[in-house]
Amino acid sequence: MLAAVKGQNIIQKYFTNYNWDQMISTFLSTLFSLAVVSLLFFVIHTVGKKIIKKSFHTARKNTADLALGRINTIYTLSMNIFHYAVLFFYFYAVLSILGVPVSTLLASAGIVSVALGLGAQGLVSDIVTGFFILLEQQFVVGDDVKIGTIEGTVSAIGLRNTQITGYDGTLHFIPNRSITIVSNMSRNDMRVLVDIRLDSNKDLEKMKQIVASVNQELTPKLSDLTKQPQILGTVDLGSGDLVLRVIAYAKNGAQYAISRQLRDSYLDALKDHGFDIPTSPLSLTK
């Protein structure tokens, strides 16, 4: 009983003698400092991003397509670097206000070792790989690429990852260290292949003449063509599936539209001349 009373008196004496005014003052001062620092870094972050955006908006004017891709790449990288730099200094300031010895923690070999063990090695690998991607100009923002099993358009290149927008609209985040083989489909002219099934009841040479006349008429209207369509002749796709193959080359991104235009024009012209183009493979066994 006496022990309980004695303990209660000690606690009461502690709270009575505690400097509550100083504690409240310190708490409010710290809270005010945190609010000021947060507001300051928010302004720096917002204004800095606007300055970077405006600067690159000016640089984008009157540039070639490849130069524009490089500018967009540097823009996304600059935004990433600025974002992480602001976050780093913000957290440094917050921890300093809270009285955490940040410098001591950063200089501690044990903390550094733990950080490396928890994934800093992967982060360093991402940054180094991203640097070489930019240095070697493997791809830039706006390029159509295939990385592993992912195909799409490069939408952003960051310090840690590369963002690929798939042709179905899916946004893929790929760690830079995972990028080993890149197939860039935006650096060269793209091949256009058009296969037309044969009408076994019609003359092949007549079919070639019709296709050639379509090429002669349609080619001047296709500004994205880089090489004229050429008739390669008949090709066996297997199992008796014979087609007349036409090949052309177009600017990157235009190959699918040109392929559709050529195919539609061929089929319309052949139909007008009485050709019956089968929709199923041509069987030589019948």
PDB file of C-alpha atoms in Angstrom:
ATOM      1  CA  MET A   1       0.000   0.000   0.000  1.00  0.00           C
ATOM      2  CA  LEU A   2       2.792   2.360   0.975  1.00  0.00           C
ATOM      3  CA  ALA A   3       4.728   1.419  -2.172  1.00  0.00           C
ATOM      4  CA  ALA A   4       1.745   2.249  -4.352  1.00  0.00           C
ATOM      5  CA  VAL A   5       1.256   5.614  -2.658  1.00  0.00           C
ATOM      6  CA  LYS A   6       4.966   6.352  -2.973  1.00  0.00           C
ATOM      7  CA  GLY A   7       4.933   5.509  -6.709  1.00  0.00           C
ATOM      8  CA  GLN A   8       1.878   7.703  -7.256  1.00  0.00           C
ATOM      9  CA  ASN A   9       3.604  10.594  -5.493  1.00  0.00           C
ATOM     10  CA  ILE A  10       6.690  10.220  -7.687  1.00  0.00           C
ATOM     11  CA  ILE A  11       4.621  10.323 -10.889  1.00  0.00           C
ATOM     12  CA  GLN A  12       2.609  13.286  -9.637  1.00  0.00           C
ATOM     13  CA  LYS A  13       5.807  15.097  -8.664  1.00  0.00           C
ATOM     14  CA  TYR A  14       7.286  14.387 -12.118  1.00  0.00           C
ATOM     15  CA  PHE A  15       4.325  15.813 -13.990  1.00  0.00           C
ATOM     16  CA  THR A  16       4.124  18.767 -11.592  1.00  0.00           C
ATOM     17  CA  ASN A  17       7.772  19.738 -12.051  1.00  0.00           C
ATOM     18  CA  TYR A  18       7.868  19.054 -15.826  1.00  0.00           C
ATOM     19  CA  ASN A  19       8.288  22.185 -17.957  1.00  0.00           C
ATOM     20  CA  TRP A  20       5.119  21.905 -20.001  1.00  0.00           C
ATOM     21  CA  ASP A  21       5.481  25.395 -21.452  1.00  0.00           C
ATOM     22  CA  GLN A  22       8.861  24.551 -22.924  1.00  0.00           C
ATOM     23  CA  MET A  23       7.572  21.245 -24.350  1.00  0.00           C
ATOM     24  CA  ILE A  24       4.561  22.909 -25.978  1.00  0.00           C
ATOM     25  CA  SER A  25       6.756  25.705 -27.265  1.00  0.00           C
ATOM     26  CA  THR A  26       9.246  23.222 -28.731  1.00  0.00           C
ATOM     27  CA  PHE A  27       6.456  21.163 -30.286  1.00  0.00           C
ATOM     28  CA  LEU A  28       4.820  24.206 -31.893  1.00  0.00           C
ATOM     29  CA  SER A  29       8.191  25.512 -33.073  1.00  0.00           C
ATOM     30  CA  THR A  30       9.043  22.159 -34.664  1.00  0.00           C
ATOM     31  CA  LEU A  31       5.596  21.912 -36.257  1.00  0.00           C
ATOM     32  CA  PHE A  32       5.931  25.428 -37.646  1.00  0.00           C
ATOM     33  CA  SER A  33       9.408  24.657 -39.032  1.00  0.00           C
ATOM     34  CA  LEU A  34       8.109  21.499 -40.708  1.00  0.00           C
ATOM     35  CA  ALA A  35       5.209  23.418 -42.250  1.00  0.00           C
ATOM     36  CA  VAL A  36       7.529  26.170 -43.552  1.00  0.00           C
ATOM     37  CA  VAL A  37      10.029  23.667 -44.980  1.00  0.00           C
ATOM     38  CA  SER A  38       7.244  21.609 -46.598  1.00  0.00           C
ATOM     39  CA  LEU A  39       5.746  24.722 -48.185  1.00  0.00           C
ATOM     40  CA  LEU A  40       9.162  25.903 -49.351  1.00  0.00           C
ATOM     41  CA  PHE A  41      10.037  22.607 -51.024  1.00  0.00           C
ATOM     42  CA  PHE A  42       6.551  22.363 -52.541  1.00  0.00           C
ATOM     43  CA  VAL A  43       7.075  25.765 -54.166  1.00  0.00           C
ATOM     44  CA  ILE A  44      10.583  24.789 -55.322  1.00  0.00           C
ATOM     45  CA  HIS A  45       9.269  21.532 -56.782  1.00  0.00           C
ATOM     46  CA  THR A  46       6.336  23.187 -58.564  1.00  0.00           C
ATOM     47  CA  VAL A  47       8.287  26.154 -59.917  1.00  0.00           C
ATOM     48  CA  GLY A  48      11.255  23.991 -60.923  1.00  0.00           C
ATOM     49  CA  LYS A  49       9.064  21.607 -62.921  1.00  0.00           C
ATOM     50  CA  LYS A  50       7.401  24.520 -64.682  1.00  0.00           C
ATOM     51  CA  ILE A  51      10.787  26.020 -65.587  1.00  0.00           C
ATOM     52  CA  ILE A  52      12.039  22.702 -66.972  1.00  0.00           C
ATOM     53  CA  LYS A  53       8.804  22.153 -68.904  1.00  0.00           C
ATOM     54  CA  LYS A  54       8.921  25.653 -70.402  1.00  0.00           C
ATOM     55  CA  SER A  55      12.588  25.337 -71.341  1.00  0.00           C
ATOM     56  CA  PHE A  56      12.074  22.066 -73.186  1.00  0.00           C
ATOM     57  CA  HIS A  57       8.880  23.346 -74.812  1.00  0.00           C
ATOM     58  CA  THR A  58      10.965  26.053 -76.466  1.00  0.00           C
ATOM     59  CA  ALA A  59      13.643  23.542 -77.491  1.00  0.00           C
ATOM     60  CA  ARG A  60      11.073  21.279 -79.169  1.00  0.00           C
ATOM     61  CA  LYS A  61      10.216  23.868 -81.795  1.00  0.00           C
ATOM     62  CA  ASN A  62      11.673  23.419 -85.285  1.00  0.00           C
ATOM     63  CA  THR A  63      13.521  20.185 -84.562  1.00  0.00           C
ATOM     64  CA  ALA A  64      13.880  17.032 -86.616  1.00  0.00           C
ATOM     65  CA  ASP A  65      12.018  13.886 -85.584  1.00  0.00           C
ATOM     66  CA  LEU A  66      15.077  12.131 -84.137  1.00  0.00           C
ATOM     67  CA  ALA A  67      16.235  15.299 -82.371  1.00  0.00           C
ATOM     68  CA  LEU A  68      12.735  15.681 -80.950  1.00  0.00           C
ATOM     69  CA  GLY A  69      12.920  12.162 -79.549  1.00  0.00           C
ATOM     70  CA  ARG A  70      16.243  12.933 -77.866  1.00  0.00           C
ATOM     71  CA  ILE A  71      14.845  16.158 -76.426  1.00  0.00           C
ATOM     72  CA  ASN A  72      11.858  14.280 -74.997  1.00  0.00           C
ATOM     73  CA  THR A  73      14.198  11.690 -73.513  1.00  0.00           C
ATOM     74  CA  ILE A  74      16.390  14.314 -71.840  1.00  0.00           C
ATOM     75  CA  TYR A  75      13.231  16.074 -70.643  1.00  0.00           C
ATOM     76  CA  THR A  76      11.861  13.010 -68.841  1.00  0.00           C
ATOM     77  CA  LEU A  77      15.296  12.265 -67.383  1.00  0.00           C
ATOM     78  CA  SER A  78      15.703  15.865 -66.173  1.00  0.00           C
ATOM     79  CA  MET A  79      12.289  15.756 -64.518  1.00  0.00           C
ATOM     80  CA  ASN A  80      13.237  12.515 -62.750  1.00  0.00           C
ATOM     81  CA  ILE A  81      16.571  13.861 -61.523  1.00  0.00           C
ATOM     82  CA  PHE A  82      14.978  17.096 -60.291  1.00  0.00           C
ATOM     83  CA  HIS A  83      12.163  15.200 -58.543  1.00  0.00           C
ATOM     84  CA  TYR A  84      14.503  12.856 -56.667  1.00  0.00           C
ATOM     85  CA  ALA A  85      16.916  15.674 -55.781  1.00  0.00           C
ATOM     86  CA  VAL A  86      14.098  17.730 -54.238  1.00  0.00           C
ATOM     87  CA  LEU A  87      12.826  14.703 -52.303  1.00  0.00           C
ATOM     88  CA  PHE A  88      16.311  13.945 -50.984  1.00  0.00           C
ATOM     89  CA  PHE A  89      16.928  17.463 -49.665  1.00  0.00           C
ATOM     90  CA  TYR A  90      13.377  17.678 -48.300  1.00  0.00           C
ATOM     91  CA  PHE A  91      13.737  14.518 -46.211  1.00  0.00           C
ATOM     92  CA  TYR A  92      17.209  15.651 -45.141  1.00  0.00           C
ATOM     93  CA  ALA A  93      15.739  18.942 -43.893  1.00  0.00           C
ATOM     94  CA  VAL A  94      12.819  17.215 -42.150  1.00  0.00           C
ATOM     95  CA  LEU A  95      15.090  14.769 -40.328  1.00  0.00           C
ATOM     96  CA  SER A  96      17.420  17.601 -39.326  1.00  0.00           C
ATOM     97  CA  ILE A  97      14.503  19.568 -37.841  1.00  0.00           C
ATOM     98  CA  LEU A  98      13.427  16.483 -35.906  1.00  0.00           C
ATOM     99  CA  GLY A  99      16.925  16.241 -34.477  1.00  0.00           C
ATOM    100  CA  VAL A 100      17.982  13.086 -36.318  1.00  0.00           C
ATOM    101  CA  PRO A 101      21.786  13.037 -36.923  1.00  0.00           C
ATOM    102  CA  VAL A 102      21.506  12.545 -40.689  1.00  0.00           C
ATOM    103  CA  SER A 103      25.182  13.154 -41.432  1.00  0.00           C
ATOM    104  CA  THR A 104      26.209  10.532 -38.900  1.00  0.00           C
ATOM    105  CA  LEU A 105      23.768   8.022 -40.352  1.00  0.00           C
ATOM    106  CA  LEU A 106      24.968   8.608 -43.900  1.00  0.00           C
ATOM    107  CA  ALA A 107      28.598   8.259 -42.847  1.00  0.00           C
ATOM    108  CA  SER A 108      27.963   5.073 -40.920  1.00  0.00           C
ATOM    109  CA  ALA A 109      29.471   2.065 -42.684  1.00  0.00           C
ATOM    110  CA  GLY A 110      26.893  -0.195 -41.094  1.00  0.00           C
ATOM    111  CA  ILE A 111      23.967   1.787 -42.473  1.00  0.00           C
ATOM    112  CA  VAL A 112      25.544   1.870 -45.929  1.00  0.00           C
ATOM    113  CA  SER A 113      26.051  -1.888 -45.835  1.00  0.00           C
ATOM    114  CA  VAL A 114      22.439  -2.456 -44.830  1.00  0.00           C
ATOM    115  CA  ALA A 115      21.262  -0.139 -47.626  1.00  0.00           C
ATOM    116  CA  LEU A 116      23.325  -2.058 -50.179  1.00  0.00           C
ATOM    117  CA  GLY A 117      21.942  -5.316 -48.862  1.00  0.00           C
ATOM    118  CA  LEU A 118      18.365  -4.049 -49.120  1.00  0.00           C
ATOM    119  CA  GLY A 119      18.576  -3.126 -52.775  1.00  0.00           C
ATOM    120  CA  ALA A 120      20.927  -0.203 -53.345  1.00  0.00           C
ATOM    121  CA  GLN A 121      22.922  -2.431 -55.650  1.00  0.00           C
ATOM    122  CA  GLY A 122      19.876  -2.835 -57.844  1.00  0.00           C
ATOM    123  CA  LEU A 123      19.327   0.928 -57.818  1.00  0.00           C
ATOM    124  CA  VAL A 124      22.930   1.568 -58.862  1.00  0.00           C
ATOM    125  CA  SER A 125      22.569  -1.048 -61.611  1.00  0.00           C
ATOM    126  CA  ASP A 126      19.385   0.665 -62.862  1.00  0.00           C
ATOM    127  CA  ILE A 127      21.111   4.061 -63.006  1.00  0.00           C
ATOM    128  CA  VAL A 128      24.254   2.752 -64.733  1.00  0.00           C
ATOM    129  CA  THR A 129      22.223   0.802 -67.301  1.00  0.00           C
ATOM    130  CA  GLY A 130      20.012   3.832 -67.949  1.00  0.00           C
ATOM    131  CA  PHE A 131      23.127   5.959 -68.459  1.00  0.00           C
ATOM    132  CA  PHE A 132      24.488   3.595 -71.117  1.00  0.00           C
ATOM    133  CA  ILE A 133      21.087   3.409 -72.825  1.00  0.00           C
ATOM    134  CA  LEU A 134      21.192   7.186 -73.224  1.00  0.00           C
ATOM    135  CA  LEU A 135      24.893   7.259 -74.116  1.00  0.00           C
ATOM    136  CA  GLU A 136      24.542   4.633 -76.832  1.00  0.00           C
ATOM    137  CA  GLN A 137      21.178   6.062 -77.965  1.00  0.00           C
ATOM    138  CA  GLN A 138      19.602   2.616 -78.009  1.00  0.00           C
ATOM    139  CA  PHE A 139      16.169   4.244 -77.996  1.00  0.00           C
ATOM    140  CA  VAL A 140      14.543   7.569 -77.209  1.00  0.00           C
ATOM    141  CA  VAL A 141      11.077   8.699 -76.170  1.00  0.00           C
ATOM    142  CA  GLY A 142       8.654   8.060 -79.028  1.00  0.00           C
ATOM    143  CA  ASP A 143      10.489   5.052 -80.499  1.00  0.00           C
ATOM    144  CA  ASP A 144       8.629   1.819 -81.177  1.00  0.00           C
ATOM    145  CA  VAL A 145      10.588  -0.945 -79.471  1.00  0.00           C
ATOM    146  CA  LYS A 146      10.449  -4.554 -78.363  1.00  0.00           C
ATOM    147  CA  ILE A 147      12.062  -5.327 -74.999  1.00  0.00           C
ATOM    148  CA  GLY A 148      11.790  -8.986 -74.136  1.00  0.00           C
ATOM    149  CA  THR A 149       8.155  -9.903 -74.679  1.00  0.00           C
ATOM    150  CA  ILE A 150       6.922  -6.307 -74.393  1.00  0.00           C
ATOM    151  CA  GLU A 151       6.225  -4.243 -77.507  1.00  0.00           C
ATOM    152  CA  GLY A 152       5.136  -0.631 -77.620  1.00  0.00           C
ATOM    153  CA  THR A 153       6.179   3.002 -77.686  1.00  0.00           C
ATOM    154  CA  VAL A 154       8.735   4.455 -75.280  1.00  0.00           C
ATOM    155  CA  SER A 155       6.872   7.020 -73.182  1.00  0.00           C
ATOM    156  CA  ALA A 156       9.532   7.848 -70.577  1.00  0.00           C
ATOM    157  CA  ILE A 157      13.112   6.995 -69.603  1.00  0.00           C
ATOM    158  CA  GLY A 158      13.871   7.455 -65.916  1.00  0.00           C
ATOM    159  CA  LEU A 159      16.743   6.869 -63.532  1.00  0.00           C
ATOM    160  CA  ARG A 160      15.319   3.556 -62.335  1.00  0.00           C
ATOM    161  CA  ASN A 161      12.974   2.342 -65.048  1.00  0.00           C
ATOM    162  CA  THR A 162      11.772   2.789 -68.592  1.00  0.00           C
ATOM    163  CA  GLN A 163       8.077   3.177 -69.366  1.00  0.00           C
ATOM    164  CA  ILE A 164       6.668   1.441 -72.439  1.00  0.00           C
ATOM    165  CA  THR A 165       3.109   2.046 -73.604  1.00  0.00           C
ATOM    166  CA  GLY A 166       1.880  -1.147 -75.257  1.00  0.00           C
ATOM    167  CA  TYR A 167      -0.157  -1.093 -78.435  1.00  0.00           C
ATOM    168  CA  ASP A 168      -3.201  -2.079 -76.375  1.00  0.00           C
ATOM    169  CA  GLY A 169      -2.695   0.948 -74.090  1.00  0.00           C
ATOM    170  CA  THR A 170      -1.040  -0.902 -71.190  1.00  0.00           C
ATOM    171  CA  LEU A 171       1.729   1.077 -69.479  1.00  0.00           C
ATOM    172  CA  HIS A 172       4.704  -1.164 -68.646  1.00  0.00           C
ATOM    173  CA  PHE A 173       7.393  -0.196 -66.106  1.00  0.00           C
ATOM    174  CA  ILE A 174      10.648  -1.999 -66.905  1.00  0.00           C
ATOM    175  CA  PRO A 175      13.630  -1.743 -64.508  1.00  0.00           C
ATOM    176  CA  ASN A 176      16.632  -0.539 -66.506  1.00  0.00           C
ATOM    177  CA  ARG A 177      18.776  -3.440 -65.262  1.00  0.00           C
ATOM    178  CA  SER A 178      16.297  -5.863 -66.865  1.00  0.00           C
ATOM    179  CA  ILE A 179      16.826  -4.362 -70.318  1.00  0.00           C
ATOM    180  CA  THR A 180      19.287  -6.655 -72.076  1.00  0.00           C
ATOM    181  CA  ILE A 181      18.116  -6.976 -75.688  1.00  0.00           C
ATOM    182  CA  VAL A 182      16.316  -4.078 -77.385  1.00  0.00           C
ATOM    183  CA  SER A 183      14.715  -4.275 -80.816  1.00  0.00           C
ATOM    184  CA  ASN A 184      14.231  -0.704 -82.062  1.00  0.00           C
ATOM    185  CA  MET A 185      11.696  -0.535 -84.869  1.00  0.00           C
ATOM    186  CA  SER A 186      11.941   3.217 -85.396  1.00  0.00           C
ATOM    187  CA  ARG A 187      15.416   3.665 -86.822  1.00  0.00           C
ATOM    188  CA  ASN A 188      14.978   2.143 -90.285  1.00  0.00           C
ATOM    189  CA  ASP A 189      12.307   1.947 -92.931  1.00  0.00           C
ATOM    190  CA  MET A 190       9.801  -0.817 -92.241  1.00  0.00           C
ATOM    191  CA  ARG A 191       8.982  -3.605 -94.658  1.00  0.00           C
ATOM    192  CA  VAL A 192       5.472  -3.928 -96.044  1.00  0.00           C
ATOM    193  CA  LEU A 193       4.423  -7.395 -97.218  1.00  0.00           C
ATOM    194  CA  VAL A 194       1.146  -7.962 -99.026  1.00  0.00           C
ATOM    195  CA  ASP A 195       0.094 -11.539 -99.881  1.00  0.00           C
ATOM    196  CA  ILE A 196      -2.810 -12.101-102.273  1.00  0.00           C
ATOM    197  CA  ARG A 197      -4.277 -15.559-102.680  1.00  0.00           C
ATOM    198  CA  LEU A 198      -4.469 -16.911-106.212  1.00  0.00           C
ATOM    199  CA  ASP A 199      -7.551 -17.584-108.315  1.00  0.00           C
ATOM    200  CA  SER A 200      -6.873 -21.009-109.802  1.00  0.00           C
ATOM    201  CA  ASN A 201      -9.217 -20.267-112.718  1.00  0.00           C
ATOM    202  CA  LYS A 202      -7.380 -17.127-113.852  1.00  0.00           C
ATOM    203  CA  ASP A 203      -4.060 -16.453-115.542  1.00  0.00           C
ATOM    204  CA  LEU A 204      -1.223 -15.548-113.152  1.00  0.00           C
ATOM    205  CA  GLU A 205       0.409 -13.136-115.592  1.00  0.00           C
ATOM    206  CA  LYS A 206      -2.857 -11.232-115.954  1.00  0.00           C
ATOM    207  CA  MET A 207      -3.029 -10.966-112.158  1.00  0.00           C
ATOM    208  CA  LYS A 208       0.507  -9.559-112.069  1.00  0.00           C
ATOM    209  CA  GLN A 209      -0.367  -6.962-114.705  1.00  0.00           C
ATOM    210  CA  ILE A 210      -3.377  -5.769-112.685  1.00  0.00           C
ATOM    211  CA  VAL A 211      -1.293  -5.522-109.506  1.00  0.00           C
ATOM    212  CA  ALA A 212       1.446  -3.644-111.381  1.00  0.00           C
ATOM    213  CA  SER A 213      -1.071  -1.130-112.750  1.00  0.00           C
ATOM    214  CA  VAL A 214      -2.427  -0.563-109.243  1.00  0.00           C
ATOM    215  CA  ASN A 215       1.128   0.064-108.025  1.00  0.00           C
ATOM    216  CA  GLN A 216       1.740   2.576-110.788  1.00  0.00           C
ATOM    217  CA  GLU A 217      -1.471   4.448-110.013  1.00  0.00           C
ATOM    218  CA  LEU A 218      -1.363   4.316-106.218  1.00  0.00           C
ATOM    219  CA  THR A 219       2.347   4.873-105.473  1.00  0.00           C
ATOM    220  CA  PRO A 220       2.394   8.657-106.151  1.00  0.00           C
ATOM    221  CA  LYS A 221      -0.427   9.075-103.607  1.00  0.00           C
ATOM    222  CA  LEU A 222       1.441   7.304-100.788  1.00  0.00           C
ATOM    223  CA  SER A 223       3.857   9.891 -99.426  1.00  0.00           C
ATOM    224  CA  ASP A 224       5.080   7.574 -96.657  1.00  0.00           C
ATOM    225  CA  LEU A 225       6.461   5.025 -99.092  1.00  0.00           C
ATOM    226  CA  THR A 226      10.261   4.988 -99.207  1.00  0.00           C
ATOM    227  CA  LYS A 227      10.660   2.181-101.791  1.00  0.00           C
ATOM    228  CA  GLN A 228       8.317   1.355-104.634  1.00  0.00           C
ATOM    229  CA  PRO A 229       6.191  -1.809-104.368  1.00  0.00           C
ATOM    230  CA  GLN A 230       7.748  -4.765-106.171  1.00  0.00           C
ATOM    231  CA  ILE A 231       6.076  -7.998-107.226  1.00  0.00           C
ATOM    232  CA  LEU A 232       8.169 -10.886-105.902  1.00  0.00           C
ATOM    233  CA  GLY A 233       6.028 -13.593-107.527  1.00  0.00           C
ATOM    234  CA  THR A 234       4.302 -16.635-106.099  1.00  0.00           C
ATOM    235  CA  VAL A 235       5.203 -17.847-102.617  1.00  0.00           C
ATOM    236  CA  ASP A 236       4.241 -21.154-101.006  1.00  0.00           C
ATOM    237  CA  LEU A 237       3.142 -20.561 -97.416  1.00  0.00           C
ATOM    238  CA  GLY A 238       2.856 -24.300 -96.830  1.00  0.00           C
ATOM    239  CA  SER A 239       0.126 -26.915 -97.299  1.00  0.00           C
ATOM    240  CA  GLY A 240      -0.491 -25.773-100.844  1.00  0.00           C
ATOM    241  CA  ASP A 241      -1.282 -22.204 -99.783  1.00  0.00           C
ATOM    242  CA  LEU A 242       0.018 -20.165-102.736  1.00  0.00           C
ATOM    243  CA  VAL A 243       0.012 -16.374-102.760  1.00  0.00           C
ATOM    244  CA  LEU A 244       1.249 -13.577-104.958  1.00  0.00           C
ATOM    245  CA  ARG A 245       3.623 -11.525-102.805  1.00  0.00           C
ATOM    246  CA  VAL A 246       4.277  -7.795-103.097  1.00  0.00           C
ATOM    247  CA  ILE A 247       6.955  -6.046-101.050  1.00  0.00           C
ATOM    248  CA  ALA A 248       7.478  -2.338-100.303  1.00  0.00           C
ATOM    249  CA  TYR A 249       9.139  -0.157 -97.664  1.00  0.00           C
ATOM    250  CA  ALA A 250       7.573   2.670 -95.682  1.00  0.00           C
ATOM    251  CA  LYS A 251       8.409   5.120 -92.926  1.00  0.00           C
ATOM    252  CA  ASN A 252       8.198   3.737 -89.435  1.00  0.00           C
ATOM    253  CA  GLY A 253       4.638   3.673 -88.135  1.00  0.00           C
ATOM    254  CA  ALA A 254       3.091   3.956 -91.603  1.00  0.00           C
ATOM    255  CA  GLN A 255       3.629   0.339 -92.677  1.00  0.00           C
ATOM    256  CA  TYR A 256       0.299  -0.942 -91.396  1.00  0.00           C
ATOM    257  CA  ALA A 257      -1.788   1.773 -93.060  1.00  0.00           C
ATOM    258  CA  ILE A 258       0.062   1.359 -96.361  1.00  0.00           C
ATOM    259  CA  SER A 259      -0.319  -2.416 -96.185  1.00  0.00           C
ATOM    260  CA  ARG A 260      -4.091  -2.015 -95.807  1.00  0.00           C
ATOM    261  CA  GLN A 261      -4.285   0.510 -98.635  1.00  0.00           C
ATOM    262  CA  LEU A 262      -2.331  -1.680-101.045  1.00  0.00           C
ATOM    263  CA  ARG A 263      -4.268  -4.828-100.158  1.00  0.00           C
ATOM    264  CA  ASP A 264      -7.666  -3.131-100.499  1.00  0.00           C
ATOM    265  CA  SER A 265      -6.689  -1.603-103.844  1.00  0.00           C
ATOM    266  CA  TYR A 266      -5.387  -4.931-105.179  1.00  0.00           C
ATOM    267  CA  LEU A 267      -8.508  -6.816-104.166  1.00  0.00           C
ATOM    268  CA  ASP A 268     -10.854  -4.166-105.615  1.00  0.00           C
ATOM    269  CA  ALA A 269      -8.987  -4.110-108.947  1.00  0.00           C
ATOM    270  CA  LEU A 270      -8.845  -7.902-109.195  1.00  0.00           C
ATOM    271  CA  LYS A 271     -12.538  -8.177-108.372  1.00  0.00           C
ATOM    272  CA  ASP A 272     -13.360  -5.639-111.098  1.00  0.00           C
ATOM    273  CA  HIS A 273     -11.492  -7.855-113.593  1.00  0.00           C
ATOM    274  CA  GLY A 274     -13.413 -10.964-112.617  1.00  0.00           C
ATOM    275  CA  PHE A 275     -10.945 -12.530-110.220  1.00  0.00           C
ATOM    276  CA  ASP A 276     -12.386 -14.577-107.377  1.00  0.00           C
ATOM    277  CA  ILE A 277      -9.852 -14.359-104.559  1.00  0.00           C
ATOM    278  CA  PRO A 278     -10.366 -17.246-102.077  1.00  0.00           C
ATOM    279  CA  THR A 279     -10.527 -16.434 -98.379  1.00  0.00           C
ATOM    280  CA  SER A 280      -9.236 -19.874 -97.398  1.00  0.00           C
ATOM    281  CA  PRO A 281      -5.960 -21.496 -98.441  1.00  0.00           C
ATOM    282  CA  LEU A 282      -5.801 -22.691-102.040  1.00  0.00           C
ATOM    283  CA  SER A 283      -5.818 -26.476-102.126  1.00  0.00           C
ATOM    284  CA  LEU A 284      -3.820 -28.186-104.881  1.00  0.00           C
ATOM    285  CA  THR A 285      -5.334 -31.596-104.093  1.00  0.00           C
ATOM    286  CA  LYS A 286      -8.782 -30.859-105.487  1.00  0.00           C
TER     287      LYS A 286
END
